Amino acid sequence: MPTFDPVRAFCKLAYNNALANRRLLHACAALKPGEFEAPRTSFFPSIKETLNHIITVDWFYVDGLEGGTLGYQAFEVEEPFDDIAALGAAQAEVDQRLTALCEALTPEKLVSIVKLHRGDRIQEERMEDVLAHLFQHQTHHRGQVHAMLAGTSVAPPQLDEFIVADDARFRGKELGELGWSEEKLIR
């Protein structure tokens, strides 16, 4: 009988996060001129603004999870990217950092305290809670971009077939492109 590994779920969420971001950004790269920044109905009023929000929040939390002190400097430029190619490259980089962080987790690290620099205060939270919050945040806003894509010339990509073993048939060649294997995902 397999033993319970509290780290395993966070690794799978990090892999899912990276693959979902990759798919979503690939779809957005195919948008017609003007669709990326066009006004839409959502929490942020465009695909561009939503994707920029996702990455700046990633910078904030991943830095804090790594023990950094970037804090609100992550948000100094509200929309750091005007084009999808540069945004995609930066998102892939921060996704790789988050995946590496999760791969290095231990049960002890999961309950360690993360210090998030919030300007006039330092917020202290358990690492497992910060990770869960970050993955929830990502899923929430990716869903908004997914919905906004439905009103464009590009079909929204499949984002939710990943976690269980039976989803292997939906992962395809992307795993290899990311340097992963099915064995890595099911460990």
Short mmCIF file of C-alpha atoms in Angstrom, two decimals:
data_model
loop_
_atom_site.label_atom_id
_atom_site.label_comp_id
_atom_site.label_asym_id
_atom_site.label_seq_id
_atom_site.Cartn_x
_atom_site.Cartn_y
_atom_site.Cartn_z
CA MET A 1 0.00 0.00 0.00
CA PRO A 2 1.40 3.44 -0.92
CA THR A 3 2.30 5.82 1.88
CA PHE A 4 0.88 9.31 2.15
CA ASP A 5 3.23 12.03 0.91
CA PRO A 6 1.98 15.56 1.69
CA VAL A 7 4.46 17.00 -0.82
CA ARG A 8 3.06 15.02 -3.77
CA ALA A 9 -0.14 17.06 -4.10
CA PHE A 10 1.77 20.36 -4.16
CA CYS A 11 4.12 19.06 -6.85
CA LYS A 12 1.17 17.97 -8.99
CA LEU A 13 -0.47 21.36 -8.51
CA ALA A 14 2.77 23.08 -9.57
CA TYR A 15 3.02 20.90 -12.69
CA ASN A 16 -0.64 21.52 -13.48
CA ASN A 17 -0.15 25.25 -12.95
CA ALA A 18 2.80 25.39 -15.37
CA LEU A 19 1.06 23.32 -18.05
CA ALA A 20 -2.20 25.27 -17.77
CA ASN A 21 -0.33 28.59 -18.03
CA ARG A 22 1.58 27.28 -21.04
CA ARG A 23 -1.61 26.20 -22.81
CA LEU A 24 -3.45 29.41 -22.01
CA LEU A 25 -0.58 31.64 -23.14
CA HIS A 26 -0.12 29.57 -26.31
CA ALA A 27 -3.80 30.13 -27.12
CA CYS A 28 -3.48 33.85 -26.39
CA ALA A 29 -0.48 34.07 -28.73
CA ALA A 30 -2.86 33.15 -31.57
CA LEU A 31 -5.23 36.06 -30.89
CA LYS A 32 -5.91 38.48 -33.74
CA PRO A 33 -4.48 42.00 -33.41
CA GLY A 34 -6.42 43.97 -30.82
CA GLU A 35 -8.02 40.97 -29.08
CA PHE A 36 -5.35 40.72 -26.35
CA GLU A 37 -6.06 44.20 -25.01
CA ALA A 38 -9.72 44.53 -26.05
CA PRO A 39 -12.19 45.43 -23.27
CA ARG A 40 -14.07 42.44 -21.93
CA THR A 41 -16.38 41.60 -19.06
CA SER A 42 -14.43 40.08 -16.16
CA PHE A 43 -12.75 40.97 -12.88
CA PHE A 44 -9.96 42.66 -14.89
CA PRO A 45 -11.35 44.23 -18.06
CA SER A 46 -9.05 42.52 -20.61
CA ILE A 47 -7.06 39.37 -21.23
CA LYS A 48 -3.89 41.47 -21.12
CA GLU A 49 -4.68 42.95 -17.71
CA THR A 50 -5.65 39.58 -16.25
CA LEU A 51 -2.50 37.82 -17.45
CA ASN A 52 -0.34 40.68 -16.18
CA HIS A 53 -2.07 40.39 -12.80
CA ILE A 54 -1.38 36.66 -12.69
CA ILE A 55 2.34 37.13 -13.24
CA THR A 56 2.83 40.01 -10.81
CA VAL A 57 1.05 38.03 -8.08
CA ASP A 58 3.27 35.04 -8.94
CA TRP A 59 6.36 37.22 -8.56
CA PHE A 60 5.15 38.40 -5.15
CA TYR A 61 4.31 34.98 -3.72
CA VAL A 62 7.07 32.90 -5.31
CA ASP A 63 9.65 35.38 -4.07
CA GLY A 64 8.19 35.17 -0.56
CA LEU A 65 8.10 31.37 -0.71
CA GLU A 66 11.77 31.41 -1.72
CA GLY A 67 12.57 33.59 1.31
CA GLY A 68 12.94 36.81 -0.65
CA THR A 69 11.92 40.34 0.27
CA LEU A 70 10.58 41.64 -3.07
CA GLY A 71 7.21 42.39 -1.51
CA TYR A 72 5.07 45.04 -3.16
CA GLN A 73 7.85 45.89 -5.61
CA ALA A 74 6.32 43.06 -7.63
CA PHE A 75 3.40 45.39 -8.33
CA GLU A 76 5.32 48.60 -9.09
CA VAL A 77 4.45 48.22 -12.77
CA GLU A 78 0.82 47.17 -12.91
CA GLU A 79 1.08 45.81 -16.45
CA PRO A 80 4.73 44.94 -17.09
CA PHE A 81 4.02 43.25 -20.43
CA ASP A 82 2.39 44.66 -23.54
CA ASP A 83 2.98 41.59 -25.69
CA ILE A 84 2.12 37.96 -25.15
CA ALA A 85 5.54 36.58 -26.18
CA ALA A 86 7.43 38.44 -23.45
CA LEU A 87 4.69 37.70 -20.92
CA GLY A 88 4.77 34.00 -21.83
CA ALA A 89 8.55 33.78 -21.39
CA ALA A 90 8.39 35.49 -17.99
CA GLN A 91 5.47 33.31 -16.88
CA ALA A 92 7.37 30.15 -17.88
CA GLU A 93 10.33 31.33 -15.80
CA VAL A 94 8.31 31.95 -12.65
CA ASP A 95 6.41 28.68 -13.19
CA GLN A 96 9.75 26.88 -13.32
CA ARG A 97 10.79 28.52 -10.04
CA LEU A 98 7.52 27.45 -8.40
CA THR A 99 7.85 23.90 -9.71
CA ALA A 100 11.44 23.65 -8.43
CA LEU A 101 10.34 25.00 -5.05
CA CYS A 102 7.61 22.36 -4.80
CA GLU A 103 9.93 19.57 -5.91
CA ALA A 104 12.28 20.52 -3.05
CA LEU A 105 9.53 20.52 -0.41
CA THR A 106 9.58 18.33 2.65
CA PRO A 107 6.83 17.87 5.23
CA GLU A 108 8.86 20.13 7.53
CA LYS A 109 9.12 22.88 4.90
CA LEU A 110 5.37 22.73 4.31
CA VAL A 111 4.72 23.80 7.90
CA SER A 112 7.52 26.38 7.98
CA ILE A 113 6.64 30.06 8.17
CA VAL A 114 6.77 32.23 5.04
CA LYS A 115 7.27 35.97 5.50
CA LEU A 116 5.42 38.04 2.94
CA HIS A 117 6.58 41.65 2.81
CA ARG A 118 3.46 43.82 2.59
CA GLY A 119 4.88 47.32 2.77
CA ASP A 120 4.18 48.42 6.34
CA ARG A 121 4.01 44.90 7.76
CA ILE A 122 5.26 41.37 7.34
CA GLN A 123 2.57 38.74 6.99
CA GLU A 124 3.54 35.34 8.42
CA GLU A 125 1.81 32.23 7.08
CA ARG A 126 2.47 28.51 6.86
CA MET A 127 4.05 27.56 3.55
CA GLU A 128 1.33 25.02 2.78
CA ASP A 129 -1.31 27.74 3.14
CA VAL A 130 0.56 30.20 0.93
CA LEU A 131 0.97 27.53 -1.75
CA ALA A 132 -2.71 26.58 -1.57
CA HIS A 133 -3.67 30.26 -1.81
CA LEU A 134 -1.40 30.83 -4.80
CA PHE A 135 -2.72 27.82 -6.71
CA GLN A 136 -6.29 28.90 -5.99
CA HIS A 137 -5.50 32.42 -7.20
CA GLN A 138 -4.02 31.08 -10.41
CA THR A 139 -6.97 28.80 -11.11
CA HIS A 140 -9.42 31.62 -10.42
CA HIS A 141 -7.85 34.08 -12.85
CA ARG A 142 -6.93 31.53 -15.52
CA GLY A 143 -10.62 30.63 -15.54
CA GLN A 144 -11.45 34.24 -16.25
CA VAL A 145 -9.03 34.36 -19.19
CA HIS A 146 -10.45 31.06 -20.41
CA ALA A 147 -13.95 32.55 -20.37
CA MET A 148 -12.77 35.74 -22.10
CA LEU A 149 -11.14 33.67 -24.85
CA ALA A 150 -14.58 32.28 -25.67
CA GLY A 151 -15.41 35.73 -27.06
CA THR A 152 -12.38 35.84 -29.37
CA SER A 153 -11.20 34.16 -32.56
CA VAL A 154 -9.31 31.54 -30.48
CA ALA A 155 -10.95 28.56 -28.82
CA PRO A 156 -10.18 28.24 -25.09
CA PRO A 157 -7.72 25.39 -24.43
CA GLN A 158 -8.28 22.37 -22.23
CA LEU A 159 -6.98 23.26 -18.74
CA ASP A 160 -8.53 20.84 -16.28
CA GLU A 161 -7.55 17.36 -17.47
CA PHE A 162 -4.29 16.86 -15.60
CA ILE A 163 -4.26 15.61 -12.02
CA VAL A 164 -5.42 11.98 -12.18
CA ALA A 165 -3.49 9.19 -13.93
CA ASP A 166 -6.24 8.74 -16.53
CA ASP A 167 -5.56 12.29 -17.72
CA ALA A 168 -2.22 11.16 -19.20
CA ARG A 169 -3.91 10.90 -22.59
CA PHE A 170 -4.54 14.67 -22.50
CA ARG A 171 -1.01 15.68 -21.52
CA GLY A 172 0.64 14.54 -24.74
CA LYS A 173 3.97 15.83 -25.98
CA GLU A 174 3.81 18.89 -23.73
CA LEU A 175 5.32 16.91 -20.86
CA GLY A 176 8.46 16.21 -22.85
CA GLU A 177 8.67 19.85 -23.93
CA LEU A 178 8.59 20.81 -20.26
CA GLY A 179 11.22 18.19 -19.39
CA TRP A 180 8.79 16.01 -17.44
CA SER A 181 7.69 12.39 -17.72
CA GLU A 182 4.60 10.49 -16.66
CA GLU A 183 6.75 8.71 -14.08
CA LYS A 184 7.65 12.06 -12.54
CA LEU A 185 3.99 13.03 -12.30
CA ILE A 186 2.78 9.84 -10.65
CA ARG A 187 5.65 9.40 -8.17
#
